[in-house]
Amino acid sequence: MISVRNLIFLLFVELVASIKHRVNLSKVERKIYGARNVPLNLVPDHDYIGRVSIGDPPQFFHVAFDINLGNVWVPDIECECTARCSLKFLCKSLCKAHCCEKKKIGSNSNQSIAILPTNAARDGILIPVCDKRSKYNKEISKTYLQDDREWKIRYVDGKASGKLAIDSLRLGDALNFSQTTIGLATSFPDGYKDVLYDGVFGLSRESAIEYDGLESPIGQAIRQGILDEPMITLWLDGSGKVGNTEPTGMITFGGMDSNHCGFISEYLPALGNDWKIMLKRVRIDNVISSRDWTVELDMSYPYIGGPRSALYGLAETIRASYDHFQDVYYIDCNAEFSLMLTFEQKEYPVSSKQLIYKDKRNKQGECVLAFQNYYNLQVDWRIGSPFLREYCVTLNFDGKVGISFPYQFGG
């Protein structure tokens, strides 16, 4: 039998060991961040956004995460437009081009109104794209370092450009850089005036800005040993609902998302230095289209985009119709089917609930089928949120993309 004295001694030893264990964990945590989760919120324009801080004291920005970009950019304070820019006849001669944007606001502009000044909801008003956005101000950051090299990133609808800067960057508890290179934007693509975020956080393997020694933030995190493992895991909530109080997605840096994702069922080789992969076959029922296609994954793309010849045949199988004038596929709202995708060996179904959504513009009561004829010289297919809401995707910086099934919660 253990005496009271011995029992007290054992309890004391256990308490000391427990305290020491916690201290050691704290030290490890400061040296390496490990697998950390960053919650995402889905906004009405299909972007998944999170919040970052730059500089000291921190300046906060809402950023959209982009799998296919390897840089971080936010609006610079210099993109602000002064009162003289509201004078239409002088704007182009006195102000930057983005200050002279004109936007016609109609009856279906709820998304735009959310980010525009309240007095701008009239036809022909000049809408400075930087209004109501968070902008980086180097003058108030004690950690700012001058770079001043010019940069530009091309998009389908234009380019973002400006000058580079070096400053601290923090993404929740996941990433904390004392110094990293950031793009300060003063020029923006056309679509920027409609989006609901300030800047972009790239998750690609390499920088899209071609300067010697300039690396992507994730590449920098791996080189500096900030992450336990050289990987990122993406999970998007299958409901696809906007405005949930709970996060509608999660990015896990440095490992798997053990809260939402199961074991990886298949690793796919990444092509080149980004996250493009191969697609071998698409199928609905007995209608099959097969070829060695290249694929680009895109969180903010609400469609399955591919060659018209392949999509048209698949759409016919499920009695969907194609509107040539609107370039839209329509389908019965109650249709049930699965789109089957084969990348390597395994077949991955995408259910009809992810591929059908209502469209108020359609007077016949039909729904939109999330197929989009896609034309791109570099990739054949662009696979967006309908697939990514069904599966977890792990971007491994050793050059492979893993696919896993998410855990199913509730009924």
mmCIF file of C-alpha atoms in Angstrom:
data_model
loop_
_atom_site.group_PDB
_atom_site.id
_atom_site.type_symbol
_atom_site.label_atom_id
_atom_site.label_comp_id
_atom_site.label_asym_id
_atom_site.label_seq_id
_atom_site.Cartn_x
_atom_site.Cartn_y
_atom_site.Cartn_z
ATOM 1 C CA MET A 1 0.000 0.000 0.000
ATOM 2 C CA ILE A 2 1.288 3.490 -0.930
ATOM 3 C CA SER A 3 1.742 5.752 2.037
ATOM 4 C CA VAL A 4 0.305 9.258 2.102
ATOM 5 C CA ARG A 5 3.847 10.688 1.971
ATOM 6 C CA ASN A 6 4.735 8.618 -1.113
ATOM 7 C CA LEU A 7 1.451 9.491 -2.750
ATOM 8 C CA ILE A 8 2.073 13.224 -2.264
ATOM 9 C CA PHE A 9 5.601 12.777 -3.667
ATOM 10 C CA LEU A 10 4.291 10.989 -6.775
ATOM 11 C CA LEU A 11 1.681 13.652 -7.360
ATOM 12 C CA PHE A 12 4.355 16.321 -7.040
ATOM 13 C CA VAL A 13 6.599 14.540 -9.583
ATOM 14 C CA GLU A 14 3.668 14.193 -11.995
ATOM 15 C CA LEU A 15 2.795 17.886 -11.622
ATOM 16 C CA VAL A 16 6.390 18.968 -12.291
ATOM 17 C CA ALA A 17 6.597 16.693 -15.343
ATOM 18 C CA SER A 18 3.346 18.116 -16.666
ATOM 19 C CA ILE A 19 4.556 21.703 -16.271
ATOM 20 C CA LYS A 20 7.842 20.902 -17.979
ATOM 21 C CA HIS A 21 5.999 19.254 -20.876
ATOM 22 C CA ARG A 22 3.925 22.353 -21.472
ATOM 23 C CA VAL A 23 6.988 24.578 -21.495
ATOM 24 C CA ASN A 24 8.707 22.352 -24.051
ATOM 25 C CA LEU A 25 5.670 22.449 -26.320
ATOM 26 C CA SER A 26 5.679 26.216 -26.071
ATOM 27 C CA LYS A 27 9.309 26.357 -27.192
ATOM 28 C CA VAL A 28 8.704 24.060 -30.133
ATOM 29 C CA GLU A 29 5.691 26.136 -31.152
ATOM 30 C CA ARG A 30 7.752 29.305 -31.308
ATOM 31 C CA LYS A 31 10.353 27.681 -33.540
ATOM 32 C CA ILE A 32 8.021 25.977 -35.969
ATOM 33 C CA TYR A 33 4.352 26.637 -36.547
ATOM 34 C CA GLY A 34 3.320 23.176 -37.681
ATOM 35 C CA ALA A 35 -0.120 22.419 -39.097
ATOM 36 C CA ARG A 36 -2.230 25.494 -38.463
ATOM 37 C CA ASN A 37 -5.720 26.223 -39.733
ATOM 38 C CA VAL A 38 -6.882 29.448 -41.373
ATOM 39 C CA PRO A 39 -10.693 29.791 -41.632
ATOM 40 C CA LEU A 40 -12.226 30.955 -44.902
ATOM 41 C CA ASN A 41 -15.422 32.847 -45.628
ATOM 42 C CA LEU A 42 -17.331 32.542 -48.890
ATOM 43 C CA VAL A 43 -18.577 35.849 -50.301
ATOM 44 C CA PRO A 44 -21.257 36.298 -52.990
ATOM 45 C CA ASP A 45 -18.822 36.604 -55.900
ATOM 46 C CA HIS A 46 -17.576 33.032 -55.256
ATOM 47 C CA ASP A 47 -14.282 34.017 -53.620
ATOM 48 C CA TYR A 48 -12.998 32.431 -50.432
ATOM 49 C CA ILE A 49 -11.401 35.113 -48.294
ATOM 50 C CA GLY A 50 -9.411 35.369 -45.073
ATOM 51 C CA ARG A 51 -7.664 38.139 -43.187
ATOM 52 C CA VAL A 52 -3.965 39.018 -43.050
ATOM 53 C CA SER A 53 -2.037 41.755 -41.293
ATOM 54 C CA ILE A 54 0.973 43.594 -42.696
ATOM 55 C CA GLY A 55 3.478 45.776 -40.861
ATOM 56 C CA ASP A 56 3.837 47.053 -37.306
ATOM 57 C CA PRO A 57 1.432 48.276 -36.101
ATOM 58 C CA PRO A 58 -0.626 45.761 -38.086
ATOM 59 C CA GLN A 59 -2.650 46.919 -41.068
ATOM 60 C CA PHE A 60 -5.444 44.434 -41.833
ATOM 61 C CA PHE A 61 -6.636 43.253 -45.238
ATOM 62 C CA HIS A 62 -9.209 40.805 -46.548
ATOM 63 C CA VAL A 63 -7.533 38.649 -49.188
ATOM 64 C CA ALA A 64 -8.786 36.084 -51.666
ATOM 65 C CA PHE A 65 -6.704 32.907 -51.771
ATOM 66 C CA ASP A 66 -5.451 31.895 -55.208
ATOM 67 C CA ILE A 67 -4.003 28.442 -55.880
ATOM 68 C CA ASN A 68 -2.450 29.577 -59.159
ATOM 69 C CA LEU A 69 -0.634 32.696 -57.974
ATOM 70 C CA GLY A 70 2.595 32.751 -55.987
ATOM 71 C CA ASN A 71 2.523 36.271 -54.547
ATOM 72 C CA VAL A 72 0.730 38.539 -52.094
ATOM 73 C CA TRP A 73 -0.570 41.915 -53.223
ATOM 74 C CA VAL A 74 -2.754 44.565 -51.584
ATOM 75 C CA PRO A 75 -3.830 48.095 -52.581
ATOM 76 C CA ASP A 76 -1.318 50.827 -51.887
ATOM 77 C CA ILE A 77 -2.329 54.109 -50.257
ATOM 78 C CA GLU A 78 -1.276 55.801 -53.519
ATOM 79 C CA CYS A 79 -4.267 54.276 -55.279
ATOM 80 C CA GLU A 80 -6.574 56.665 -53.432
ATOM 81 C CA CYS A 81 -8.400 59.131 -55.620
ATOM 82 C CA THR A 82 -8.732 62.769 -54.552
ATOM 83 C CA ALA A 83 -11.801 64.960 -54.949
ATOM 84 C CA ARG A 84 -10.545 66.370 -58.255
ATOM 85 C CA CYS A 85 -10.914 62.903 -59.768
ATOM 86 C CA SER A 86 -14.686 63.264 -59.515
ATOM 87 C CA LEU A 87 -14.503 65.941 -62.215
ATOM 88 C CA LYS A 88 -15.153 63.803 -65.245
ATOM 89 C CA PHE A 89 -13.576 66.141 -67.800
ATOM 90 C CA LEU A 90 -10.323 66.441 -65.784
ATOM 91 C CA CYS A 91 -10.020 62.945 -64.347
ATOM 92 C CA LYS A 92 -7.996 61.319 -67.118
ATOM 93 C CA SER A 93 -5.463 64.127 -67.201
ATOM 94 C CA LEU A 94 -5.067 64.542 -63.431
ATOM 95 C CA CYS A 95 -5.607 61.061 -61.974
ATOM 96 C CA LYS A 96 -4.626 57.454 -62.375
ATOM 97 C CA ALA A 97 -6.746 55.417 -64.781
ATOM 98 C CA HIS A 98 -8.509 53.424 -62.051
ATOM 99 C CA CYS A 99 -9.831 56.665 -60.525
ATOM 100 C CA CYS A 100 -11.788 57.365 -63.693
ATOM 101 C CA GLU A 101 -13.689 54.073 -63.872
ATOM 102 C CA LYS A 102 -17.343 54.494 -64.741
ATOM 103 C CA LYS A 103 -19.817 51.859 -63.594
ATOM 104 C CA LYS A 104 -23.463 51.487 -64.521
ATOM 105 C CA ILE A 105 -25.393 50.151 -61.562
ATOM 106 C CA GLY A 106 -28.605 48.339 -62.381
ATOM 107 C CA SER A 107 -31.213 46.303 -60.570
ATOM 108 C CA ASN A 108 -28.990 43.231 -60.145
ATOM 109 C CA SER A 109 -26.032 44.929 -58.452
ATOM 110 C CA ASN A 110 -26.323 43.891 -54.809
ATOM 111 C CA GLN A 111 -22.787 42.540 -54.831
ATOM 112 C CA SER A 112 -21.326 45.800 -56.122
ATOM 113 C CA ILE A 113 -23.376 48.041 -53.855
ATOM 114 C CA ALA A 114 -21.902 46.247 -50.867
ATOM 115 C CA ILE A 115 -18.478 47.749 -51.604
ATOM 116 C CA LEU A 116 -19.414 51.075 -53.204
ATOM 117 C CA PRO A 117 -20.092 54.426 -51.547
ATOM 118 C CA THR A 118 -23.759 54.835 -50.653
ATOM 119 C CA ASN A 119 -24.123 57.843 -52.931
ATOM 120 C CA ALA A 120 -22.794 56.013 -55.982
ATOM 121 C CA ALA A 121 -25.870 53.958 -56.910
ATOM 122 C CA ARG A 122 -26.716 56.005 -60.004
ATOM 123 C CA ASP A 123 -25.856 55.561 -63.671
ATOM 124 C CA GLY A 124 -22.632 57.148 -64.868
ATOM 125 C CA ILE A 125 -21.087 57.940 -61.473
ATOM 126 C CA LEU A 126 -17.297 57.778 -61.342
ATOM 127 C CA ILE A 127 -16.387 54.883 -59.057
ATOM 128 C CA PRO A 128 -12.783 54.933 -57.764
ATOM 129 C CA VAL A 129 -11.943 51.261 -57.295
ATOM 130 C CA CYS A 130 -9.924 51.839 -54.125
ATOM 131 C CA ASP A 131 -12.751 53.503 -52.215
ATOM 132 C CA LYS A 132 -13.966 51.551 -49.187
ATOM 133 C CA ARG A 133 -10.947 49.232 -49.306
ATOM 134 C CA SER A 134 -8.114 48.764 -46.864
ATOM 135 C CA LYS A 135 -4.921 50.273 -48.258
ATOM 136 C CA TYR A 136 -1.322 49.790 -47.169
ATOM 137 C CA ASN A 137 0.428 52.878 -45.822
ATOM 138 C CA LYS A 138 4.210 52.526 -45.572
ATOM 139 C CA GLU A 139 4.461 55.725 -43.508
ATOM 140 C CA ILE A 140 2.868 54.140 -40.448
ATOM 141 C CA SER A 141 4.725 50.805 -40.557
ATOM 142 C CA LYS A 142 7.863 50.605 -38.430
ATOM 143 C CA THR A 143 8.920 47.394 -40.204
ATOM 144 C CA TYR A 144 8.612 48.685 -43.790
ATOM 145 C CA LEU A 145 11.701 48.368 -45.994
ATOM 146 C CA GLN A 146 11.963 50.010 -49.384
ATOM 147 C CA ASP A 147 12.175 47.854 -52.520
ATOM 148 C CA ASP A 148 10.540 49.949 -55.279
ATOM 149 C CA ARG A 149 10.978 47.408 -58.056
ATOM 150 C CA GLU A 150 7.991 47.471 -60.361
ATOM 151 C CA TRP A 151 5.772 44.416 -60.755
ATOM 152 C CA LYS A 152 2.744 43.293 -62.716
ATOM 153 C CA ILE A 153 0.555 40.203 -62.798
ATOM 154 C CA ARG A 154 -1.656 39.598 -65.810
ATOM 155 C CA TYR A 155 -5.259 38.475 -65.442
ATOM 156 C CA VAL A 156 -7.852 37.654 -68.095
ATOM 157 C CA ASP A 157 -9.442 41.092 -67.669
ATOM 158 C CA GLY A 158 -6.294 43.165 -67.297
ATOM 159 C CA LYS A 159 -3.382 43.399 -64.920
ATOM 160 C CA ALA A 160 -2.531 44.299 -61.351
ATOM 161 C CA SER A 161 0.661 46.312 -61.028
ATOM 162 C CA GLY A 162 2.606 48.633 -58.771
ATOM 163 C CA LYS A 163 5.811 48.532 -56.734
ATOM 164 C CA LEU A 164 7.257 45.946 -54.369
ATOM 165 C CA ALA A 165 7.886 46.469 -50.664
ATOM 166 C CA ILE A 166 9.313 44.409 -47.820
ATOM 167 C CA ASP A 167 7.442 44.172 -44.535
ATOM 168 C CA SER A 168 6.213 41.754 -41.908
ATOM 169 C CA LEU A 169 3.216 39.599 -42.768
ATOM 170 C CA ARG A 170 0.977 37.542 -40.513
ATOM 171 C CA LEU A 171 -1.771 35.121 -41.495
ATOM 172 C CA GLY A 172 -3.607 34.258 -38.280
ATOM 173 C CA ASP A 173 -1.584 31.761 -36.253
ATOM 174 C CA ALA A 174 -0.493 29.895 -39.380
ATOM 175 C CA LEU A 175 2.228 32.063 -40.895
ATOM 176 C CA ASN A 176 4.281 34.856 -39.397
ATOM 177 C CA PHE A 177 7.024 36.456 -41.490
ATOM 178 C CA SER A 178 9.282 39.096 -39.989
ATOM 179 C CA GLN A 179 10.173 40.078 -43.571
ATOM 180 C CA THR A 180 8.618 39.102 -46.892
ATOM 181 C CA THR A 181 8.067 40.755 -50.257
ATOM 182 C CA ILE A 182 4.610 42.211 -50.920
ATOM 183 C CA GLY A 183 3.139 43.784 -54.029
ATOM 184 C CA LEU A 184 1.630 47.229 -53.474
ATOM 185 C CA ALA A 185 -0.953 47.725 -56.203
ATOM 186 C CA THR A 186 -1.886 51.028 -57.814
ATOM 187 C CA SER A 187 -3.378 49.555 -60.990
ATOM 188 C CA PHE A 188 -5.998 46.806 -61.137
ATOM 189 C CA PRO A 189 -7.760 44.487 -63.588
ATOM 190 C CA ASP A 190 -11.235 45.517 -64.728
ATOM 191 C CA GLY A 191 -13.034 42.991 -62.522
ATOM 192 C CA TYR A 192 -11.444 44.344 -59.347
ATOM 193 C CA LYS A 193 -14.098 47.042 -59.000
ATOM 194 C CA ASP A 194 -16.706 44.317 -58.361
ATOM 195 C CA VAL A 195 -14.899 42.037 -55.902
ATOM 196 C CA LEU A 196 -15.436 41.911 -52.149
ATOM 197 C CA TYR A 197 -11.827 41.702 -50.996
ATOM 198 C CA ASP A 198 -8.801 44.002 -50.798
ATOM 199 C CA GLY A 199 -5.961 41.884 -52.164
ATOM 200 C CA VAL A 200 -4.784 38.397 -53.076
ATOM 201 C CA PHE A 201 -2.761 35.752 -51.231
ATOM 202 C CA GLY A 202 -1.118 33.280 -53.595
ATOM 203 C CA LEU A 203 -0.621 29.614 -52.694
ATOM 204 C CA SER A 204 1.427 28.583 -55.721
ATOM 205 C CA ARG A 205 4.868 27.039 -55.593
ATOM 206 C CA GLU A 206 6.693 29.842 -57.394
ATOM 207 C CA SER A 207 6.435 33.604 -57.681
ATOM 208 C CA ALA A 208 4.532 34.954 -60.679
ATOM 209 C CA ILE A 209 6.750 38.057 -60.530
ATOM 210 C CA GLU A 210 10.008 37.200 -62.251
ATOM 211 C CA TYR A 211 12.837 38.706 -60.223
ATOM 212 C CA ASP A 212 15.932 36.780 -59.123
ATOM 213 C CA GLY A 213 15.591 35.619 -55.529
ATOM 214 C CA LEU A 214 11.899 36.513 -55.257
ATOM 215 C CA GLU A 215 10.032 33.511 -53.891
ATOM 216 C CA SER A 216 6.428 32.746 -53.065
ATOM 217 C CA PRO A 217 5.399 33.236 -49.407
ATOM 218 C CA ILE A 218 4.737 29.503 -49.033
ATOM 219 C CA GLY A 219 8.119 28.689 -50.586
ATOM 220 C CA GLN A 220 9.708 31.078 -48.096
ATOM 221 C CA ALA A 221 7.840 29.461 -45.188
ATOM 222 C CA ILE A 222 9.106 26.028 -46.195
ATOM 223 C CA ARG A 223 12.696 27.236 -46.652
ATOM 224 C CA GLN A 224 12.667 28.903 -43.233
ATOM 225 C CA GLY A 225 11.222 25.819 -41.529
ATOM 226 C CA ILE A 226 8.029 27.548 -40.443
ATOM 227 C CA LEU A 227 5.926 24.555 -41.526
ATOM 228 C CA ASP A 228 6.157 21.028 -40.112
ATOM 229 C CA GLU A 229 5.615 19.530 -43.547
ATOM 230 C CA PRO A 230 5.865 21.151 -46.983
ATOM 231 C CA MET A 231 2.159 21.020 -47.722
ATOM 232 C CA ILE A 232 -1.160 22.886 -47.671
ATOM 233 C CA THR A 233 -4.557 21.228 -47.327
ATOM 234 C CA LEU A 234 -7.745 22.832 -48.657
ATOM 235 C CA TRP A 235 -11.225 22.020 -47.371
ATOM 236 C CA LEU A 236 -14.369 23.801 -48.588
ATOM 237 C CA ASP A 237 -17.722 23.325 -46.906
ATOM 238 C CA GLY A 238 -19.986 21.247 -49.133
ATOM 239 C CA SER A 239 -23.029 23.456 -48.556
ATOM 240 C CA GLY A 240 -21.562 26.371 -50.494
ATOM 241 C CA LYS A 241 -23.693 28.790 -48.463
ATOM 242 C CA VAL A 242 -22.769 32.453 -48.278
ATOM 243 C CA GLY A 243 -22.853 34.354 -45.003
ATOM 244 C CA ASN A 244 -22.603 31.427 -42.590
ATOM 245 C CA THR A 245 -21.537 32.310 -39.068
ATOM 246 C CA GLU A 246 -19.214 29.296 -39.209
ATOM 247 C CA PRO A 247 -16.229 29.241 -41.618
ATOM 248 C CA THR A 248 -17.098 27.989 -45.091
ATOM 249 C CA GLY A 249 -13.646 26.559 -45.648
ATOM 250 C CA MET A 250 -10.255 25.966 -44.112
ATOM 251 C CA ILE A 251 -6.641 26.100 -45.270
ATOM 252 C CA THR A 252 -4.256 24.018 -43.200
ATOM 253 C CA PHE A 253 -0.604 24.995 -43.508
ATOM 254 C CA GLY A 254 2.067 22.405 -42.787
ATOM 255 C CA GLY A 255 -0.001 19.201 -42.746
ATOM 256 C CA MET A 256 -3.344 17.498 -43.190
ATOM 257 C CA ASP A 257 -6.631 18.904 -41.926
ATOM 258 C CA SER A 258 -7.413 16.185 -39.400
ATOM 259 C CA ASN A 259 -10.701 17.845 -38.425
ATOM 260 C CA HIS A 260 -12.272 17.681 -41.873
ATOM 261 C CA CYS A 261 -10.258 15.375 -44.138
ATOM 262 C CA GLY A 262 -9.552 11.657 -44.227
ATOM 263 C CA PHE A 263 -6.542 9.793 -45.591
ATOM 264 C CA ILE A 264 -5.263 10.732 -49.030
ATOM 265 C CA SER A 265 -6.684 8.276 -51.539
ATOM 266 C CA GLU A 266 -4.387 9.190 -54.414
ATOM 267 C CA TYR A 267 -1.402 11.412 -55.142
ATOM 268 C CA LEU A 268 -1.227 13.055 -58.567
ATOM 269 C CA PRO A 269 2.015 14.432 -60.030
ATOM 270 C CA ALA A 270 1.991 18.214 -60.365
ATOM 271 C CA LEU A 271 3.001 19.475 -63.778
ATOM 272 C CA GLY A 272 5.849 21.953 -63.974
ATOM 273 C CA ASN A 273 6.276 24.354 -61.078
ATOM 274 C CA ASP A 274 2.614 24.966 -60.286
ATOM 275 C CA TRP A 275 -0.435 22.875 -59.351
ATOM 276 C CA LYS A 276 -1.624 21.754 -62.777
ATOM 277 C CA ILE A 277 -2.491 18.050 -62.991
ATOM 278 C CA MET A 278 -3.643 15.584 -65.654
ATOM 279 C CA LEU A 279 -7.240 14.492 -66.290
ATOM 280 C CA LYS A 280 -7.733 11.250 -68.192
ATOM 281 C CA ARG A 281 -11.475 10.746 -68.327
ATOM 282 C CA VAL A 282 -14.844 12.401 -67.618
ATOM 283 C CA ARG A 283 -18.060 10.422 -67.532
ATOM 284 C CA ILE A 284 -21.791 10.687 -66.884
ATOM 285 C CA ASP A 285 -23.509 7.297 -67.008
ATOM 286 C CA ASN A 286 -22.268 5.596 -70.176
ATOM 287 C CA VAL A 287 -21.180 8.748 -71.989
ATOM 288 C CA ILE A 288 -17.411 8.987 -71.716
ATOM 289 C CA SER A 289 -14.885 11.504 -72.971
ATOM 290 C CA SER A 290 -11.246 10.548 -72.529
ATOM 291 C CA ARG A 291 -7.923 12.104 -73.375
ATOM 292 C CA ASP A 292 -4.765 13.294 -71.609
ATOM 293 C CA TRP A 293 -5.895 16.792 -70.621
ATOM 294 C CA THR A 294 -4.180 19.363 -68.408
ATOM 295 C CA VAL A 295 -6.205 20.715 -65.474
ATOM 296 C CA GLU A 296 -6.057 23.865 -63.374
ATOM 297 C CA LEU A 297 -7.762 23.888 -59.952
ATOM 298 C CA ASP A 298 -9.426 27.151 -58.903
ATOM 299 C CA MET A 299 -11.198 27.811 -55.590
ATOM 300 C CA SER A 300 -12.967 30.926 -56.871
ATOM 301 C CA TYR A 301 -14.331 29.365 -60.064
ATOM 302 C CA PRO A 302 -17.919 28.114 -59.591
ATOM 303 C CA TYR A 303 -17.895 25.834 -62.654
ATOM 304 C CA ILE A 304 -16.424 22.769 -64.253
ATOM 305 C CA GLY A 305 -14.853 24.353 -67.304
ATOM 306 C CA GLY A 306 -13.694 22.257 -70.224
ATOM 307 C CA PRO A 307 -13.733 21.733 -73.998
ATOM 308 C CA ARG A 308 -17.135 22.390 -75.534
ATOM 309 C CA SER A 309 -17.030 19.092 -77.415
ATOM 310 C CA ALA A 310 -16.752 17.143 -74.165
ATOM 311 C CA LEU A 311 -19.211 19.175 -72.096
ATOM 312 C CA TYR A 312 -21.886 19.318 -74.772
ATOM 313 C CA GLY A 313 -22.043 15.525 -75.015
ATOM 314 C CA LEU A 314 -22.189 15.127 -71.239
ATOM 315 C CA ALA A 315 -24.920 17.778 -70.979
ATOM 316 C CA GLU A 316 -27.077 16.004 -73.560
ATOM 317 C CA THR A 317 -26.966 12.834 -71.474
ATOM 318 C CA ILE A 318 -28.693 14.554 -68.542
ATOM 319 C CA ARG A 319 -31.081 16.481 -70.818
ATOM 320 C CA ALA A 320 -29.438 19.819 -70.239
ATOM 321 C CA SER A 321 -29.789 22.483 -72.942
ATOM 322 C CA TYR A 322 -27.181 24.944 -74.107
ATOM 323 C CA ASP A 323 -28.110 28.587 -74.654
ATOM 324 C CA HIS A 324 -25.716 29.803 -77.362
ATOM 325 C CA PHE A 325 -26.645 33.446 -76.864
ATOM 326 C CA GLN A 326 -25.888 33.477 -73.113
ATOM 327 C CA ASP A 327 -23.240 30.718 -73.247
ATOM 328 C CA VAL A 328 -25.032 28.945 -70.391
ATOM 329 C CA TYR A 329 -26.171 25.366 -69.819
ATOM 330 C CA TYR A 330 -29.680 24.946 -68.340
ATOM 331 C CA ILE A 331 -31.096 21.863 -66.646
ATOM 332 C CA ASP A 332 -34.107 20.659 -64.674
ATOM 333 C CA CYS A 333 -33.663 21.798 -61.082
ATOM 334 C CA ASN A 334 -34.504 18.299 -59.769
ATOM 335 C CA ALA A 335 -32.111 16.359 -62.013
ATOM 336 C CA GLU A 336 -29.956 13.789 -60.236
ATOM 337 C CA PHE A 337 -26.660 12.536 -61.641
ATOM 338 C CA SER A 338 -22.953 12.349 -60.913
ATOM 339 C CA LEU A 339 -20.085 13.679 -62.989
ATOM 340 C CA MET A 340 -17.220 11.184 -62.723
ATOM 341 C CA LEU A 341 -13.637 12.469 -62.997
ATOM 342 C CA THR A 342 -10.594 10.195 -63.398
ATOM 343 C CA PHE A 343 -7.183 11.777 -62.920
ATOM 344 C CA GLU A 344 -5.010 8.688 -62.511
ATOM 345 C CA GLN A 345 -6.511 5.396 -61.334
ATOM 346 C CA LYS A 346 -9.513 6.349 -59.198
ATOM 347 C CA GLU A 347 -12.838 7.806 -60.222
ATOM 348 C CA TYR A 348 -14.190 10.784 -58.262
ATOM 349 C CA PRO A 349 -17.925 11.551 -58.431
ATOM 350 C CA VAL A 350 -19.179 15.132 -58.280
ATOM 351 C CA SER A 351 -22.839 15.094 -57.285
ATOM 352 C CA SER A 352 -25.577 17.039 -59.048
ATOM 353 C CA LYS A 353 -26.219 19.099 -55.891
ATOM 354 C CA GLN A 354 -22.841 20.785 -56.477
ATOM 355 C CA LEU A 355 -23.519 21.312 -60.180
ATOM 356 C CA ILE A 356 -27.034 22.773 -60.207
ATOM 357 C CA TYR A 357 -28.046 26.181 -58.924
ATOM 358 C CA LYS A 358 -31.004 28.480 -59.397
ATOM 359 C CA ASP A 359 -30.935 31.449 -61.724
ATOM 360 C CA LYS A 360 -33.555 34.171 -61.195
ATOM 361 C CA ARG A 361 -33.052 35.414 -64.746
ATOM 362 C CA ASN A 362 -34.430 32.204 -66.243
ATOM 363 C CA LYS A 363 -38.182 32.691 -66.755
ATOM 364 C CA GLN A 364 -38.851 29.009 -67.492
ATOM 365 C CA GLY A 365 -37.900 27.977 -63.968
ATOM 366 C CA GLU A 366 -34.843 26.038 -65.108
ATOM 367 C CA CYS A 367 -31.593 25.938 -63.178
ATOM 368 C CA VAL A 368 -28.054 26.559 -64.347
ATOM 369 C CA LEU A 369 -25.766 23.590 -64.877
ATOM 370 C CA ALA A 370 -22.286 24.528 -63.653
ATOM 371 C CA PHE A 371 -20.605 23.581 -66.925
ATOM 372 C CA GLN A 372 -18.722 26.266 -68.805
ATOM 373 C CA ASN A 373 -17.137 26.035 -72.223
ATOM 374 C CA TYR A 374 -13.515 26.838 -71.499
ATOM 375 C CA TYR A 375 -10.917 28.095 -73.942
ATOM 376 C CA ASN A 376 -7.313 28.412 -72.800
ATOM 377 C CA LEU A 377 -4.058 27.789 -74.626
ATOM 378 C CA GLN A 378 -2.256 26.552 -71.493
ATOM 379 C CA VAL A 379 -4.801 24.249 -69.838
ATOM 380 C CA ASP A 380 -7.720 22.184 -71.149
ATOM 381 C CA TRP A 381 -9.923 22.101 -68.039
ATOM 382 C CA ARG A 382 -10.517 24.492 -65.164
ATOM 383 C CA ILE A 383 -12.017 22.650 -62.224
ATOM 384 C CA GLY A 384 -13.535 24.838 -59.550
ATOM 385 C CA SER A 385 -15.602 24.764 -56.394
ATOM 386 C CA PRO A 386 -18.120 22.054 -57.451
ATOM 387 C CA PHE A 387 -15.267 19.529 -57.213
ATOM 388 C CA LEU A 388 -13.391 21.205 -54.357
ATOM 389 C CA ARG A 389 -16.500 21.130 -52.139
ATOM 390 C CA GLU A 390 -16.638 17.365 -52.544
ATOM 391 C CA TYR A 391 -12.980 16.599 -51.792
ATOM 392 C CA CYS A 392 -10.048 17.796 -49.751
ATOM 393 C CA VAL A 393 -7.002 18.708 -51.809
ATOM 394 C CA THR A 394 -3.464 18.634 -50.437
ATOM 395 C CA LEU A 395 -0.852 20.699 -52.269
ATOM 396 C CA ASN A 396 2.481 19.053 -51.491
ATOM 397 C CA PHE A 397 5.519 21.167 -52.314
ATOM 398 C CA ASP A 398 7.460 18.029 -53.196
ATOM 399 C CA GLY A 399 5.525 18.239 -56.468
ATOM 400 C CA LYS A 400 2.293 16.312 -56.012
ATOM 401 C CA VAL A 401 -1.401 16.926 -55.385
ATOM 402 C CA GLY A 402 -3.308 14.649 -53.004
ATOM 403 C CA ILE A 403 -7.070 14.035 -53.046
ATOM 404 C CA SER A 404 -8.954 12.809 -49.985
ATOM 405 C CA PHE A 405 -12.571 12.407 -48.931
ATOM 406 C CA PRO A 406 -13.829 14.853 -46.304
ATOM 407 C CA TYR A 407 -15.509 13.628 -43.153
ATOM 408 C CA GLN A 408 -19.285 13.747 -43.328
ATOM 409 C CA PHE A 409 -20.858 15.442 -40.298
ATOM 410 C CA GLY A 410 -24.533 15.241 -39.491
ATOM 411 C CA GLY A 411 -27.243 13.584 -41.525
#
